[in-house]
Every structure is written in C-alpha cells, then in structure tokens.
Short mmCIF file of C-alpha atoms in Angstrom, two decimals:
data_model
loop_
_atom_site.label_atom_id
_atom_site.label_comp_id
_atom_site.label_asym_id
_atom_site.label_seq_id
_atom_site.Cartn_x
_atom_site.Cartn_y
_atom_site.Cartn_z
CA UNK A 1 -3.75 -36.59 -107.04
CA UNK A 2 -5.25 -35.89 -103.54
CA UNK A 3 -7.77 -33.07 -103.28
CA UNK A 4 -6.61 -30.00 -101.39
CA UNK A 5 -7.90 -29.66 -97.81
CA UNK A 6 -7.90 -25.84 -98.06
CA UNK A 7 -11.05 -24.16 -99.24
CA UNK A 8 -10.95 -22.59 -102.65
CA UNK A 9 -10.17 -18.88 -102.49
CA UNK A 10 -11.85 -16.59 -104.90
CA UNK A 11 -9.61 -13.74 -105.99
CA UNK A 12 -11.54 -10.57 -106.74
CA UNK A 13 -9.84 -7.81 -108.61
CA UNK A 14 -10.39 -4.30 -107.25
CA UNK A 15 -12.96 -2.34 -109.06
CA UNK A 16 -11.70 0.29 -111.30
CA UNK A 17 -12.74 3.75 -110.25
CA UNK A 18 -15.51 5.31 -112.26
CA UNK A 19 -14.39 7.24 -115.28
CA UNK A 20 -12.18 4.69 -116.86
CA UNK A 21 -8.48 4.03 -116.94
CA UNK A 22 -7.47 7.70 -116.96
CA UNK A 23 -9.26 8.48 -113.77
CA UNK A 24 -7.96 5.26 -112.25
CA UNK A 25 -4.37 6.24 -112.80
CA UNK A 26 -5.00 9.66 -111.25
CA UNK A 27 -6.65 7.97 -108.27
CA UNK A 28 -3.67 5.70 -107.80
CA UNK A 29 -1.32 8.69 -107.76
CA UNK A 30 -3.32 10.95 -105.39
CA UNK A 31 -4.62 8.45 -102.88
CA UNK A 32 -1.24 7.48 -101.28
CA UNK A 33 -0.29 11.15 -100.93
CA UNK A 34 -3.63 11.80 -99.28
CA UNK A 35 -2.98 9.06 -96.75
CA UNK A 36 0.45 10.47 -95.99
CA UNK A 37 -0.99 13.94 -95.35
CA UNK A 38 -3.64 12.51 -93.04
CA UNK A 39 -0.99 10.64 -91.04
CA UNK A 40 1.13 13.77 -90.74
CA UNK A 41 -1.86 15.79 -89.55
CA UNK A 42 -2.77 13.16 -86.96
CA UNK A 43 0.85 13.01 -85.72
CA UNK A 44 1.08 16.81 -85.39
CA UNK A 45 -2.23 16.98 -83.53
CA UNK A 46 -1.23 14.12 -81.18
CA UNK A 47 2.14 15.72 -80.44
CA UNK A 48 0.52 19.05 -79.63
CA UNK A 49 -2.04 17.52 -77.29
CA UNK A 50 0.61 15.36 -75.62
CA UNK A 51 2.87 18.36 -75.14
CA UNK A 52 0.11 20.26 -73.38
CA UNK A 53 -0.71 17.38 -71.04
CA UNK A 54 2.91 16.44 -70.23
CA UNK A 55 4.67 18.72 -67.69
CA UNK A 56 7.90 20.33 -68.73
CA UNK A 57 11.23 19.33 -67.21
CA UNK A 58 11.08 22.52 -65.14
CA UNK A 59 7.66 21.55 -63.80
CA UNK A 60 8.87 18.02 -63.15
CA UNK A 61 11.80 19.44 -61.18
CA UNK A 62 9.50 21.68 -59.14
CA UNK A 63 7.15 18.76 -58.46
CA UNK A 64 10.07 16.58 -57.33
CA UNK A 65 11.37 19.35 -55.08
CA UNK A 66 7.91 19.81 -53.57
CA UNK A 67 7.65 16.07 -52.92
CA UNK A 68 11.06 15.99 -51.30
CA UNK A 69 10.19 19.04 -49.20
CA UNK A 70 6.95 17.41 -48.02
CA UNK A 71 8.83 14.21 -47.18
CA UNK A 72 11.47 16.19 -45.29
CA UNK A 73 8.78 18.02 -43.33
CA UNK A 74 7.11 14.72 -42.51
CA UNK A 75 10.38 13.24 -41.28
CA UNK A 76 11.05 16.35 -39.20
CA UNK A 77 7.56 16.14 -37.77
CA UNK A 78 8.04 12.47 -36.89
CA UNK A 79 11.39 13.29 -35.25
CA UNK A 80 9.78 16.14 -33.34
CA UNK A 81 6.98 13.85 -32.16
CA UNK A 82 9.54 11.28 -30.99
CA UNK A 83 11.57 13.99 -29.26
CA UNK A 84 8.42 15.41 -27.65
CA UNK A 85 7.59 11.97 -26.32
CA UNK A 86 11.00 11.88 -24.62
CA UNK A 87 10.44 15.38 -23.20
CA UNK A 88 7.13 14.35 -21.67
CA UNK A 89 8.46 11.21 -20.01
CA UNK A 90 11.93 12.41 -18.99
CA UNK A 91 12.51 12.64 -15.27
CA UNK A 92 14.87 15.01 -13.45
CA UNK A 93 16.73 13.58 -10.44
CA UNK A 94 18.72 15.54 -7.90
CA UNK A 95 22.31 14.44 -7.39
CA UNK A 96 22.99 14.25 -3.64
CA UNK A 97 19.77 16.20 -2.99
CA UNK A 98 21.43 19.24 -4.51
CA UNK A 99 19.33 22.18 -5.58
CA UNK A 100 21.64 25.08 -6.34
CA UNK A 101 18.84 27.66 -6.45
CA UNK A 102 17.53 26.60 -3.03
CA UNK A 103 20.73 27.66 -1.25
CA UNK A 104 20.41 24.81 1.22
CA UNK A 105 22.94 22.26 2.36
CA UNK A 106 23.42 19.57 -0.28
CA UNK A 107 22.20 16.23 1.01
CA UNK A 108 20.39 17.69 3.99
CA UNK A 109 16.90 16.61 5.02
CA UNK A 110 15.80 20.21 4.57
CA UNK A 111 17.01 20.20 0.97
CA UNK A 112 15.22 16.91 0.34
CA UNK A 113 11.95 18.39 1.57
CA UNK A 114 12.37 21.60 -0.45
CA UNK A 115 13.16 19.68 -3.64
CA UNK A 116 10.13 17.45 -3.17
CA UNK A 117 7.91 20.50 -2.72
CA UNK A 118 9.45 22.00 -5.87
CA UNK A 119 8.45 18.94 -7.90
CA UNK A 120 11.65 16.88 -7.88
CA UNK A 121 10.78 13.31 -6.91
CA UNK A 122 13.93 11.42 -7.85
CA UNK A 123 17.25 11.43 -5.96
CA UNK A 124 20.69 9.93 -6.46
CA UNK A 125 22.42 9.72 -3.08
CA UNK A 126 25.92 8.61 -2.08
CA UNK A 127 26.42 6.60 1.09
CA UNK A 128 29.64 6.28 3.12
CA UNK A 129 30.47 4.34 6.27
CA UNK A 130 31.97 5.68 9.49
CA UNK A 131 34.65 3.75 11.36
CA UNK A 132 32.01 2.08 13.53
CA UNK A 133 29.86 1.08 10.54
CA UNK A 134 27.18 3.77 10.51
CA UNK A 135 25.94 4.64 7.02
CA UNK A 136 25.85 8.36 6.28
CA UNK A 137 24.17 9.89 3.24
CA UNK A 138 26.89 12.04 1.75
CA UNK A 139 29.94 12.03 -0.50
CA UNK A 140 33.43 11.58 1.06
CA UNK A 141 34.48 14.94 -0.38
CA UNK A 142 31.61 16.72 1.39
CA UNK A 143 32.71 15.34 4.75
CA UNK A 144 36.27 16.49 4.17
CA UNK A 145 35.05 19.94 3.09
CA UNK A 146 32.89 20.20 6.22
CA UNK A 147 35.73 19.13 8.48
CA UNK A 148 38.06 21.63 6.78
CA UNK A 149 35.50 24.41 7.24
CA UNK A 150 35.30 23.53 10.94
CA UNK A 151 39.11 23.46 11.11
CA UNK A 152 39.11 19.83 12.21
CA UNK A 153 40.48 18.36 8.99
CA UNK A 154 43.76 16.58 8.52
CA UNK A 155 44.99 13.85 6.22
CA UNK A 156 43.99 11.29 8.84
CA UNK A 157 40.44 12.56 9.37
CA UNK A 158 38.82 10.53 6.64
CA UNK A 159 35.26 9.43 7.35
CA UNK A 160 36.37 5.81 7.61
CA UNK A 161 38.81 6.76 10.37
CA UNK A 162 36.20 8.51 12.53
CA UNK A 163 33.29 7.06 14.44
CA UNK A 164 29.84 8.58 14.09
CA UNK A 165 29.95 10.44 17.38
CA UNK A 166 33.33 11.92 16.51
CA UNK A 167 31.86 13.23 13.27
CA UNK A 168 28.93 14.75 15.14
CA UNK A 169 31.27 16.33 17.68
CA UNK A 170 33.18 17.94 14.79
CA UNK A 171 30.08 19.72 13.51
CA UNK A 172 28.56 17.21 11.08
CA UNK A 173 24.95 17.41 12.25
CA UNK A 174 22.31 14.74 11.72
CA UNK A 175 20.18 17.19 9.70
CA UNK A 176 22.97 17.95 7.23
CA UNK A 177 24.61 14.50 7.23
CA UNK A 178 21.72 12.12 7.97
CA UNK A 179 22.07 8.39 8.38
CA UNK A 180 20.84 6.27 5.49
CA UNK A 181 17.87 4.72 7.28
CA UNK A 182 16.67 8.18 8.35
CA UNK A 183 16.82 9.46 4.79
CA UNK A 184 15.02 6.35 3.50
CA UNK A 185 12.29 6.88 6.10
CA UNK A 186 11.87 10.53 5.12
CA UNK A 187 11.80 9.70 1.43
CA UNK A 188 9.25 6.93 1.86
CA UNK A 189 7.03 9.26 3.90
CA UNK A 190 6.88 11.63 0.91
CA UNK A 191 6.66 8.91 -1.70
CA UNK A 192 4.07 6.91 0.25
CA UNK A 193 1.68 9.86 0.27
CA UNK A 194 2.33 10.40 -3.44
CA UNK A 195 1.65 6.80 -4.36
CA UNK A 196 -1.51 6.72 -2.23
CA UNK A 197 -3.01 9.97 -3.52
CA UNK A 198 -1.21 10.71 -6.80
CA UNK A 199 1.39 13.47 -7.06
CA UNK A 200 0.01 16.93 -7.66
CA UNK A 201 -3.30 15.42 -8.68
CA UNK A 202 -1.60 13.15 -11.24
CA UNK A 203 -1.44 9.39 -11.03
CA UNK A 204 1.89 7.62 -11.42
CA UNK A 205 1.16 6.99 -15.09
CA UNK A 206 3.00 10.29 -15.43
CA UNK A 207 6.42 8.67 -15.64
CA UNK A 208 8.30 11.94 -15.15
CA UNK A 209 6.91 12.12 -11.60
CA UNK A 210 7.55 8.59 -10.39
CA UNK A 211 9.39 8.63 -7.02
CA UNK A 212 12.82 7.00 -7.20
CA UNK A 213 15.77 6.83 -4.82
CA UNK A 214 19.19 5.63 -6.00
CA UNK A 215 21.70 4.62 -3.34
CA UNK A 216 25.40 4.30 -4.21
CA UNK A 217 27.50 2.80 -1.43
CA UNK A 218 31.05 4.11 -1.68
CA UNK A 219 34.29 2.63 -0.41
CA UNK A 220 33.95 0.52 2.70
CA UNK A 221 30.21 1.21 2.79
CA UNK A 222 29.79 -1.34 0.02
CA UNK A 223 29.72 -4.64 1.88
CA UNK A 224 27.23 -7.42 2.35
CA UNK A 225 26.20 -6.32 5.84
CA UNK A 226 25.43 -2.73 4.74
CA UNK A 227 23.62 -3.83 1.60
CA UNK A 228 21.63 -6.40 3.59
CA UNK A 229 20.63 -3.77 6.16
CA UNK A 230 19.38 -1.36 3.51
CA UNK A 231 17.65 -4.12 1.56
CA UNK A 232 15.76 -5.26 4.66
CA UNK A 233 14.81 -1.67 5.46
CA UNK A 234 13.47 -1.05 1.96
CA UNK A 235 11.59 -4.35 1.76
CA UNK A 236 10.14 -3.93 5.25
CA UNK A 237 8.41 -0.70 4.27
CA UNK A 238 7.36 -2.08 0.88
CA UNK A 239 9.39 0.21 -1.36
CA UNK A 240 11.43 -2.36 -3.25
CA UNK A 241 10.17 -0.89 -6.57
CA UNK A 242 11.06 2.69 -5.67
CA UNK A 243 14.59 2.30 -4.28
CA UNK A 244 17.50 1.14 -6.43
CA UNK A 245 21.06 0.09 -5.56
CA UNK A 246 23.52 1.93 -7.84
CA UNK A 247 26.38 -0.37 -8.92
CA UNK A 248 29.32 1.07 -10.86
CA UNK A 249 31.07 -2.19 -11.78
CA UNK A 250 30.37 -5.83 -12.46
CA UNK A 251 32.87 -6.60 -9.70
CA UNK A 252 30.43 -5.21 -7.11
CA UNK A 253 27.73 -7.52 -8.36
CA UNK A 254 30.12 -10.47 -8.26
CA UNK A 255 31.21 -9.48 -4.74
CA UNK A 256 27.66 -9.69 -3.46
CA UNK A 257 27.17 -13.03 -5.18
CA UNK A 258 30.42 -14.37 -3.68
CA UNK A 259 29.23 -13.33 -0.22
CA UNK A 260 25.95 -15.11 -0.80
CA UNK A 261 23.79 -12.00 -0.77
CA UNK A 262 21.14 -10.78 -3.18
CA UNK A 263 19.78 -7.23 -3.25
CA UNK A 264 16.00 -7.64 -3.21
CA UNK A 265 14.93 -4.40 -4.87
CA UNK A 266 15.63 -2.44 -8.02
CA UNK A 267 19.22 -2.07 -9.20
CA UNK A 268 20.86 0.30 -11.64
CA UNK A 269 24.13 -0.41 -13.47
CA UNK A 270 26.22 2.73 -13.69
CA UNK A 271 28.95 3.37 -16.26
CA UNK A 272 31.79 5.77 -15.46
CA UNK A 273 33.60 8.05 -17.90
CA UNK A 274 36.71 8.25 -15.67
CA UNK A 275 38.25 6.61 -12.64
CA UNK A 276 40.81 7.54 -10.00
CA UNK A 277 43.92 5.44 -9.71
CA UNK A 278 45.57 4.41 -6.45
CA UNK A 279 47.71 7.55 -6.68
CA UNK A 280 44.64 9.77 -7.02
CA UNK A 281 45.11 10.52 -10.72
CA UNK A 282 41.95 10.78 -12.81
CA UNK A 283 42.13 8.61 -15.93
CA UNK A 284 39.55 8.11 -18.72
CA UNK A 285 37.37 5.04 -18.46
CA UNK A 286 36.28 2.93 -21.42
CA UNK A 287 33.47 0.85 -19.98
CA UNK A 288 32.68 -2.58 -21.42
CA UNK A 289 29.05 -3.63 -21.68
CA UNK A 290 28.55 -7.29 -20.80
CA UNK A 291 25.09 -8.09 -22.08
CA UNK A 292 24.46 -10.99 -19.70
CA UNK A 293 25.39 -8.98 -16.61
CA UNK A 294 23.69 -5.70 -17.51
CA UNK A 295 20.50 -7.66 -18.22
CA UNK A 296 20.24 -8.45 -14.50
CA UNK A 297 19.50 -4.79 -13.72
CA UNK A 298 16.24 -2.97 -14.27
CA UNK A 299 17.95 0.37 -15.02
CA UNK A 300 21.23 1.70 -16.40
CA UNK A 301 23.09 4.85 -15.35
CA UNK A 302 25.80 5.94 -17.81
CA UNK A 303 27.78 9.17 -17.63
CA UNK A 304 26.58 11.78 -20.11
CA UNK A 305 30.23 12.30 -21.08
CA UNK A 306 30.45 8.87 -22.71
CA UNK A 307 30.47 8.95 -26.54
CA UNK A 308 27.38 8.56 -28.70
CA UNK A 309 28.63 5.19 -29.92
CA UNK A 310 28.56 3.85 -26.36
CA UNK A 311 24.88 4.83 -25.95
CA UNK A 312 24.01 3.12 -29.24
CA UNK A 313 25.73 -0.08 -28.12
CA UNK A 314 24.08 0.12 -24.70
CA UNK A 315 20.66 0.52 -26.30
CA UNK A 316 21.28 -2.46 -28.59
CA UNK A 317 22.51 -4.75 -25.82
CA UNK A 318 19.82 -3.83 -23.29
CA UNK A 319 16.88 -3.60 -25.67
CA UNK A 320 16.21 -0.01 -24.67
CA UNK A 321 16.48 -0.40 -20.90
CA UNK A 322 15.57 2.87 -19.07
CA UNK A 323 18.71 5.01 -18.77
CA UNK A 324 19.31 7.69 -16.13
CA UNK A 325 22.33 9.72 -17.28
CA UNK A 326 24.56 11.85 -15.07
CA UNK A 327 25.54 14.60 -14.41
CA UNK A 328 23.40 16.80 -16.62
CA UNK A 329 23.93 20.39 -15.49
CA UNK A 330 23.46 22.49 -18.64
CA UNK A 331 21.30 22.72 -21.75
CA UNK A 332 23.92 21.13 -24.01
CA UNK A 333 24.07 18.02 -21.81
CA UNK A 334 20.28 17.98 -21.56
CA UNK A 335 19.92 17.98 -25.35
CA UNK A 336 22.39 15.11 -25.59
CA UNK A 337 20.39 13.18 -23.00
CA UNK A 338 17.29 13.71 -25.14
CA UNK A 339 19.12 12.64 -28.30
CA UNK A 340 20.22 9.32 -26.74
CA UNK A 341 16.69 8.64 -25.49
CA UNK A 342 17.41 8.85 -21.75
CA UNK A 343 14.55 8.15 -19.37
CA UNK A 344 15.94 10.52 -16.77
CA UNK A 345 18.76 12.93 -15.99
CA UNK A 346 20.66 13.21 -12.70
CA UNK A 347 21.68 16.79 -12.06
CA UNK A 348 23.35 19.11 -9.57
CA UNK A 349 20.96 21.77 -10.92
CA UNK A 350 17.66 19.86 -10.96
CA UNK A 351 15.37 22.88 -10.83
CA UNK A 352 17.13 24.57 -13.75
CA UNK A 353 17.01 21.39 -15.83
CA UNK A 354 13.37 20.89 -14.96
CA UNK A 355 12.63 24.44 -16.10
CA UNK A 356 14.38 23.76 -19.43
CA UNK A 357 12.36 20.58 -19.90
CA UNK A 358 9.15 22.48 -19.20
CA UNK A 359 10.08 24.96 -21.94
CA UNK A 360 10.56 22.12 -24.40
CA UNK A 361 7.27 20.56 -23.36
CA UNK A 362 5.50 23.87 -23.93
CA UNK A 363 7.02 24.08 -27.43
CA UNK A 364 5.84 20.52 -28.15
CA UNK A 365 2.31 21.38 -27.01
CA UNK A 366 2.31 24.43 -29.27
CA UNK A 367 3.52 22.38 -32.25
CA UNK A 368 0.86 19.75 -31.57
CA UNK A 369 -1.90 22.37 -31.52
CA UNK A 370 -0.71 23.85 -34.82
CA UNK A 371 -0.48 20.41 -36.43
#
C-alpha cells in the first residue's frame, strides 16, 4: 500500500479545566453564554455609536434641500452672468433716426446729429426712389404724411410718381428728407472721428458703441443701379465694415445675382412677421430660414414679434450669427430681445431703451460687486 503524501496530523485533546470533571462541565455550560453576552454588548455599543454618527432622515432631507438650493443659486448666478454679458454688449439702434424724446423730425440730419451726441451710434434707415431715380432716406409713409400735411397729397402723389424737385417744391426739404449719399457722408463724418479717436474715450472693443448704418431700399429703390451706387459710395470712403444692406427676402439676393451685381459691404438678412398683399391687407408672415442663403450674410435682422421657436431655429442654423431685432419699443420687447440673445435692438424709442439697458447694467455691476 502506497504511503500517504499528507503529513501526519497529531490530534491533541483540549485540556480539561482545572478542578476536575465537575468544574469542566460548569465551564462548558457558562462559556457559550458568556460569549453570547459579549456579542450582544458589542452589537448594542456599535449600534449606538453608528446611530450618533449617521444623520437622521430629517437631517438628510435638510442636507439635500440645502444642496439643491445651492445648486439653484449657482444656476441662477450663471444665468445672471450670461444675461449681464448680453446687457453689456447689446447695442441700441435708432429706426429711421427716430428719437421720440428729442422732438425732432424723424430721419432728419438734425435728428441724426442729436442721437449721435446722445450716445446712439447705430441707425436703421429706409431708402426710397423718386421718379427720376434720386434716393431719399425716408419711409414711403412719411412722404405721404408730409404731403398730406402740406395739403399736396392725393392718391397719385406717391414718391415714385414725383421727381425730386417736385418733392422739394411741395415742402420736403433736404434737411428733413436728405438724399442717401448725403446721409452716408454725414454718418461717416461722425463714425470716422469715432473710429480714429475712440467713442467717448472708449475703443471700439466696446461692442455696444460700434457705429453701424443699415440701409433698406424699398420698392423701386431696390435695383442694381441704386445698390451699385451706394456700394461704390461706401467702399470709396472705406466704410464697407460699418454700412450694411438690409435685405428682407432671398428673392432680393437672387435678383442682384441675376443682374450680375454683388454688394461689396456688410449685409443683414431681415425676417418679417407680416407682409402686405397686393390689395394692401396685412397678413402674418411665416419666414423660412434657408441655411445656405442666410450664411452669406454677416448679420440677421428678425422681427421681435416672431415666436421663440423661430429664434432658436435661427440660432441653430446660423451658429449664433449677430442678430439685430426690430422694433423694440418697450421693456417687454427688450427683455425678449435679451432672452433670445440679440446683439442689438432697433427701436423707435432708442433713448428710452438705452436708459433701460443702463439700468440693467447697473444692476449687473451691483450683483458682481456683491458676489
């Protein structure tokens, strides 16, 4: 038989406790009970210590609430910082050189000068054409209102049916209804000094003070010859990065391309919230954003009345292209412009909107100092 490979194990019997068999039996009875009591004591002590170190459910709830509150405050702070950033950079533009508080003729050279001196450096101007092709800085409705006030208005006295001299003879002065090249010259005089010296002691890193002029050619004024004339004027004086052509449809862009002309300066793609039909009825507009076409413009100019969803889509398709929204004439519209991340607002009440923005900026500065 093969020898076992395991080593021999010596079995040792436990020693009997001193005192003989009687004491040994007693030891065997008491010892297990003693062990049980020790285990119970250790368990009780451990439970007590653990209970003191572990927070109650009430404390856990309070701690969770405190954490959530801190997180909420942090999110609010981050949102406030983001909003404050928009406040600081947002620019206020005057629609048609209007400044209600100035009590000056909208669109006049005098109003332009007063607005500039008041700290408004951005303008959105409409341009119309007279019968003989002169470009006037005004809206068609303003011409009709002026002719009506001078009692020279009739259904036939539309600006496109009157030559420039006829308009002047009917009371539409050059100061109140300037020609486009004259307005561009005046604007570039102001802006040129600002760019050379900094505006109000500030360099143009202050985005809210960057000079900008938007030109929207209406009706028959939008043609290749007129656009070419303005483009050459702007490029000749070196302001191709401060003057933008305002286009309200892709068709206008296609028209220029079909006529073999390219606007050689900034351009802004506007989006309308409504449009007039051939019968004069005003109908809602649901603009379509064509990503390829809108990408050809440096700026976008949607109506503030368009829904939030439109602004989200516009932001997605343009990658956050600077947006100048119009017409922002009250605090509610201003807050919406801030919420959609607009770069600028075009307003018929530019001084009032600028004052509201300054209030928000002051609040942001106060919050920053407290933080």
